[in-house]
Coordinates of C-alpha atoms in Angstrom, one line a residue:
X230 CA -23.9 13.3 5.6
X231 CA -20.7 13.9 3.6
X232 CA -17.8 11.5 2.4
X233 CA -15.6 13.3 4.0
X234 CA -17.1 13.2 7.4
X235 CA -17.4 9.6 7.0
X236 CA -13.8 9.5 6.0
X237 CA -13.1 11.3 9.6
X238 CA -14.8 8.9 11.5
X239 CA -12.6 6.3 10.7
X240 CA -9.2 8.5 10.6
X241 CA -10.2 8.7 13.9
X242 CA -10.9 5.4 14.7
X243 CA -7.1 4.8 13.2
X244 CA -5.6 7.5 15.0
X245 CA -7.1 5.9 18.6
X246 CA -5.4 3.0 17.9
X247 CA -1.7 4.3 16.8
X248 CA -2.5 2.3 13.1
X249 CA -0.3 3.8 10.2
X250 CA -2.5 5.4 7.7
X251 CA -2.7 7.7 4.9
X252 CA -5.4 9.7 3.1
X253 CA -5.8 10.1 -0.6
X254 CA -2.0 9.0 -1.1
X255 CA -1.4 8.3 -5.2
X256 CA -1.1 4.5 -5.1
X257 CA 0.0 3.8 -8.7
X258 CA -3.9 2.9 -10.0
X259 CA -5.7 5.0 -8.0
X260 CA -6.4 7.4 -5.1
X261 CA -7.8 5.2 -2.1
X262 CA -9.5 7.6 0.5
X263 CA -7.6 5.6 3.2
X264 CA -4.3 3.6 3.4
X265 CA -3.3 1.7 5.9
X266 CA 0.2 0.2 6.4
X267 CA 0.9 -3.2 8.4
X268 CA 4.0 -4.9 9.7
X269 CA 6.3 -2.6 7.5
X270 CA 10.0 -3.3 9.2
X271 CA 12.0 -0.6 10.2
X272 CA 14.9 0.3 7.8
X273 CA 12.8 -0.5 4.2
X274 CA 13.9 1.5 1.3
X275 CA 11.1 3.7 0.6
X276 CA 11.4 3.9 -3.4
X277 CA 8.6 5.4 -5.3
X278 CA 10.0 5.0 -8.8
X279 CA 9.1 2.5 -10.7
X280 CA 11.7 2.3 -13.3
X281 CA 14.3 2.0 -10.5
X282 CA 12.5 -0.8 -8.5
X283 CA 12.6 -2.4 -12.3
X284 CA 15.9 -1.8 -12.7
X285 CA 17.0 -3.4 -9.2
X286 CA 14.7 -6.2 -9.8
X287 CA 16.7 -6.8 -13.2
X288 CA 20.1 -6.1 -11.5
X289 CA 18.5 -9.0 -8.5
X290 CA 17.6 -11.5 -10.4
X291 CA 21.5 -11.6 -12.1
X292 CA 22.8 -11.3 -8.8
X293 CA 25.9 -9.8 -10.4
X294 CA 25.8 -7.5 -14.2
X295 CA 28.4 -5.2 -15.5
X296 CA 27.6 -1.7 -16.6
X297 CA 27.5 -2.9 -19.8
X298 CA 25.1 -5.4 -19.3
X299 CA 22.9 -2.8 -17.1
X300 CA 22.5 -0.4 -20.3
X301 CA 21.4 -3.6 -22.2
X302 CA 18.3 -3.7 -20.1
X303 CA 16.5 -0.7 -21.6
X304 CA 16.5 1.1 -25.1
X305 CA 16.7 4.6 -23.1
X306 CA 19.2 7.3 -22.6
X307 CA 22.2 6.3 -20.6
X308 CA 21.9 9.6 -18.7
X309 CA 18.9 8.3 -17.3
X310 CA 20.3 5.0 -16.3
X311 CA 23.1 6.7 -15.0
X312 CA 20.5 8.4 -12.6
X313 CA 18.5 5.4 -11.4
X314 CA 21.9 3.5 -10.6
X315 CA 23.0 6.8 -8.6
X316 CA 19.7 6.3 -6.7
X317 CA 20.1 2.7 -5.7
X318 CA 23.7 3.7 -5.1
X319 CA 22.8 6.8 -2.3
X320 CA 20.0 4.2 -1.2
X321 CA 23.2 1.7 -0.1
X322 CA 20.9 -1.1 -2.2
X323 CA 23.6 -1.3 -4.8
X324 CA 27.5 -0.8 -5.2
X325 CA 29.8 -0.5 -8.4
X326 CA 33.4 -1.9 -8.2
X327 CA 35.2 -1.1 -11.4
X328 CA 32.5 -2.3 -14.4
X329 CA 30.7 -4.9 -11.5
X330 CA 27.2 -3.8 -9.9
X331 CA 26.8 -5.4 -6.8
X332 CA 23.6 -5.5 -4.5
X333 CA 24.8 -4.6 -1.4
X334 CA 21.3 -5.2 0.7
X335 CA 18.1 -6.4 -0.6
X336 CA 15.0 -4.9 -0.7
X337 CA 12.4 -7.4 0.0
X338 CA 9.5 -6.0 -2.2
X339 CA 7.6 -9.3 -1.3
X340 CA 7.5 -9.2 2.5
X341 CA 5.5 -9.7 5.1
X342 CA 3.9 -5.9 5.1
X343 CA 0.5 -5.8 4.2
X344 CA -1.3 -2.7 2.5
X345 CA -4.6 -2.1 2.7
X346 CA -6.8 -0.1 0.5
X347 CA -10.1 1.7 1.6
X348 CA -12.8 3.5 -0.6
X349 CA -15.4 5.4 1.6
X350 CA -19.2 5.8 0.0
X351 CA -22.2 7.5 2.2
X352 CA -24.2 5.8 -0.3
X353 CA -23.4 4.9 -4.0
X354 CA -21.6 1.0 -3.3
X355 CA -21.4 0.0 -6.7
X356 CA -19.0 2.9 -7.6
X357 CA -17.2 2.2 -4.6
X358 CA -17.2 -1.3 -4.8
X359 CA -16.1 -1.0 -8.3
X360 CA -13.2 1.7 -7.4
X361 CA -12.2 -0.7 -4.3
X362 CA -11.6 -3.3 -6.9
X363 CA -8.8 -1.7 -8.7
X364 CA -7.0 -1.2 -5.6
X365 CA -6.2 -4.8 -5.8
X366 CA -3.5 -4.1 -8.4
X367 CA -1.5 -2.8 -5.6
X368 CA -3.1 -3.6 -2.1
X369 CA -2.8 -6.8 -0.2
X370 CA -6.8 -6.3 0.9
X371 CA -9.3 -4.0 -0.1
X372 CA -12.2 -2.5 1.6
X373 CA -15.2 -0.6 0.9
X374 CA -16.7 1.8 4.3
X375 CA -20.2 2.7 3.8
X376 CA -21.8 4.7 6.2
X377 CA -23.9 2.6 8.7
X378 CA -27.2 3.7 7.3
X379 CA -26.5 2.2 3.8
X380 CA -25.0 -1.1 4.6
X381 CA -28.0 -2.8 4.7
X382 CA -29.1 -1.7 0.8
X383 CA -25.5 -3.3 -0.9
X384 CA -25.8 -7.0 -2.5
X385 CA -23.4 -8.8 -0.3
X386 CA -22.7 -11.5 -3.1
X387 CA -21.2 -8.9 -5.1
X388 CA -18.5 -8.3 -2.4
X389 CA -18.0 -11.7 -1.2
X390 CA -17.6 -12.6 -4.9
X391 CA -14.8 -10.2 -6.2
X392 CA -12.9 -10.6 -2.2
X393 CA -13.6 -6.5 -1.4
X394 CA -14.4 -6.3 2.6
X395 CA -17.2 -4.6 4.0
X396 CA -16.9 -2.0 6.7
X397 CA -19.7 -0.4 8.4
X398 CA -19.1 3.3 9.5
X399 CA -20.9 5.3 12.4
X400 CA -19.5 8.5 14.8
X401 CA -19.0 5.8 17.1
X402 CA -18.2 2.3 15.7
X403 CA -15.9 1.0 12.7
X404 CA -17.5 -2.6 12.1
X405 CA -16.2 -5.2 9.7
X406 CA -19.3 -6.8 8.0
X407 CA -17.5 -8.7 5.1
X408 CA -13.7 -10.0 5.5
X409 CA -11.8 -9.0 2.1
X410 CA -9.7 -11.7 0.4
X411 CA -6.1 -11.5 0.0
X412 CA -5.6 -10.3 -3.8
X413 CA -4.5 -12.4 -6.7
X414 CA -3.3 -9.6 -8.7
X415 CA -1.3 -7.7 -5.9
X416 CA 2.0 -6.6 -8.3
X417 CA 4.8 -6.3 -5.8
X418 CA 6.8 -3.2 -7.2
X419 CA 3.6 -1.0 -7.2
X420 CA 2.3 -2.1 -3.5
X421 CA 6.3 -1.0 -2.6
X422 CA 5.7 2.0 -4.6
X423 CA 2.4 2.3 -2.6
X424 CA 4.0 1.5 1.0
X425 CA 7.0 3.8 0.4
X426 CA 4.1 6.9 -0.3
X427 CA 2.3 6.0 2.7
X428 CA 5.3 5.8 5.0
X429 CA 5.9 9.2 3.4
X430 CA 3.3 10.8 3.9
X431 CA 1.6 9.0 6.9
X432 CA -0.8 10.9 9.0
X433 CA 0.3 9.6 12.5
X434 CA 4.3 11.7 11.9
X435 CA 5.3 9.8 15.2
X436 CA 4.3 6.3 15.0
X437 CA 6.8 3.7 14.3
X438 CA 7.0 1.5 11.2
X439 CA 6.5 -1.4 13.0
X440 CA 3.2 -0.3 14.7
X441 CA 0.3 -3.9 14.4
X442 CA 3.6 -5.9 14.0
X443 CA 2.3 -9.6 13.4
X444 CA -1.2 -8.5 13.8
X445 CA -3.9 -10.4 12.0
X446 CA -5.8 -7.8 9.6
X447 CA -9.1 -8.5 11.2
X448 CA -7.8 -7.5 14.4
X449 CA -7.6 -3.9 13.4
X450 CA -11.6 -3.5 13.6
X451 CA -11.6 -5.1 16.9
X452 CA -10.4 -2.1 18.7
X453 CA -12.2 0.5 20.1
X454 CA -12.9 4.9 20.0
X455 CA -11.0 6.0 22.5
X456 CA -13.2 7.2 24.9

């Protein structure tokens, strides 16, 4: 058995049930083999920079700055200020009336949408677990998959202890063995950053942002294989 069959058996588990996901999308600390994208809103701002998230989250919490005041911020080349306001500006998140920048409509980095994180092992758990872990800098939940026929070697404390789920993988099933904790250490401008890749480059082209909308996260491995 390879990984990446193991990773196919649950792309297709996710493309059964219309669920956003990714594979191997760069999310900030790491590559996750699978990324999965809940209760995103139609109409986000998908931003992947993170100096211009920074730079909006500055502008945000002044409500109202001058120019002046935004090339205070950093000790960087105006040019490349100049840019990142231009972004935000073509992005109809900010406006500039004379010296005054104005935010024009939020971006809610902290929403409800939930992004979870997915390493997929035939066999080694500790890497995985240990690889699953970091994904917590940027994902609301992360799992490890193992391939059904090494579930039952992994210490569970280990998992149940750092809040890293559990799924079981076969050809046929996608079972959730441990239920991952919401992360601590989530930091809300790289899971945007994360979300904004995903939607990008999301393996289901012609789903809908809004696709699991107010569904629980342990719902998802409650569905079935299509048949």
């Amino acid at each position: 058995m390879k990984e990446r069959m193991v990773v196919q058996m649950v792309n297709k588990y996710l493309i059964d049930n219309n669920i956003i996901f990714g594979n191997e999308i760069k999310m900030g600390i790491g590559i996750p083999d699978i990324s999965i994208g809940v209760d995103i809103p139609n109409g986000t701002p998908f931003l992947d920079d993170y100096n211009i998230l920074k730079l909006y989250d500055e502008i945000m919490s002044k409500k109202v700055v001058s120019i002046d005041d935004v090339y205070g911020l950093y000790n960087i080349d105006k040019s490349i200020l100049k840019r990142y306001l231009k972004k935000l500006i073509e992005e109809r998140i900010i406006e500039i009336k004379g010296e005054e920048v104005f935010i024009k409509n939020k971006i809610n980095m902290n929403n409800r949408s939930k992004l979870i994180s997915i390493e997929v092992k035939v066999k080694d758990w500790r890497s995985g677990l240990l690889q699953a872990r970091r994904y917590l800098n940027f994902s609301d939940y992360s799992y490890l998959g193992l391939y059904v026929e090494s579930v039952e070697k992994v210490d569970t404390q280990d998992f149940i202890d750092s809040g890293i789920g559990l799924l079981s993988i076969s050809e046929t099933e996608v079972t959730e063995i441990i239920k991952p904790k919401k992360s601590k250490s989530c930091d809300y401008i790289l899971k945007h950053i994360s979300i904004s890749n995903l939607m990008k480059n999301k393996e289901l082209k012609n789903i809908v942002a809004t696709t699991l909308e107010n569904t629980p996260i342990n719902k998802i491995w409650k569905l079935k294989f299509a048949q």
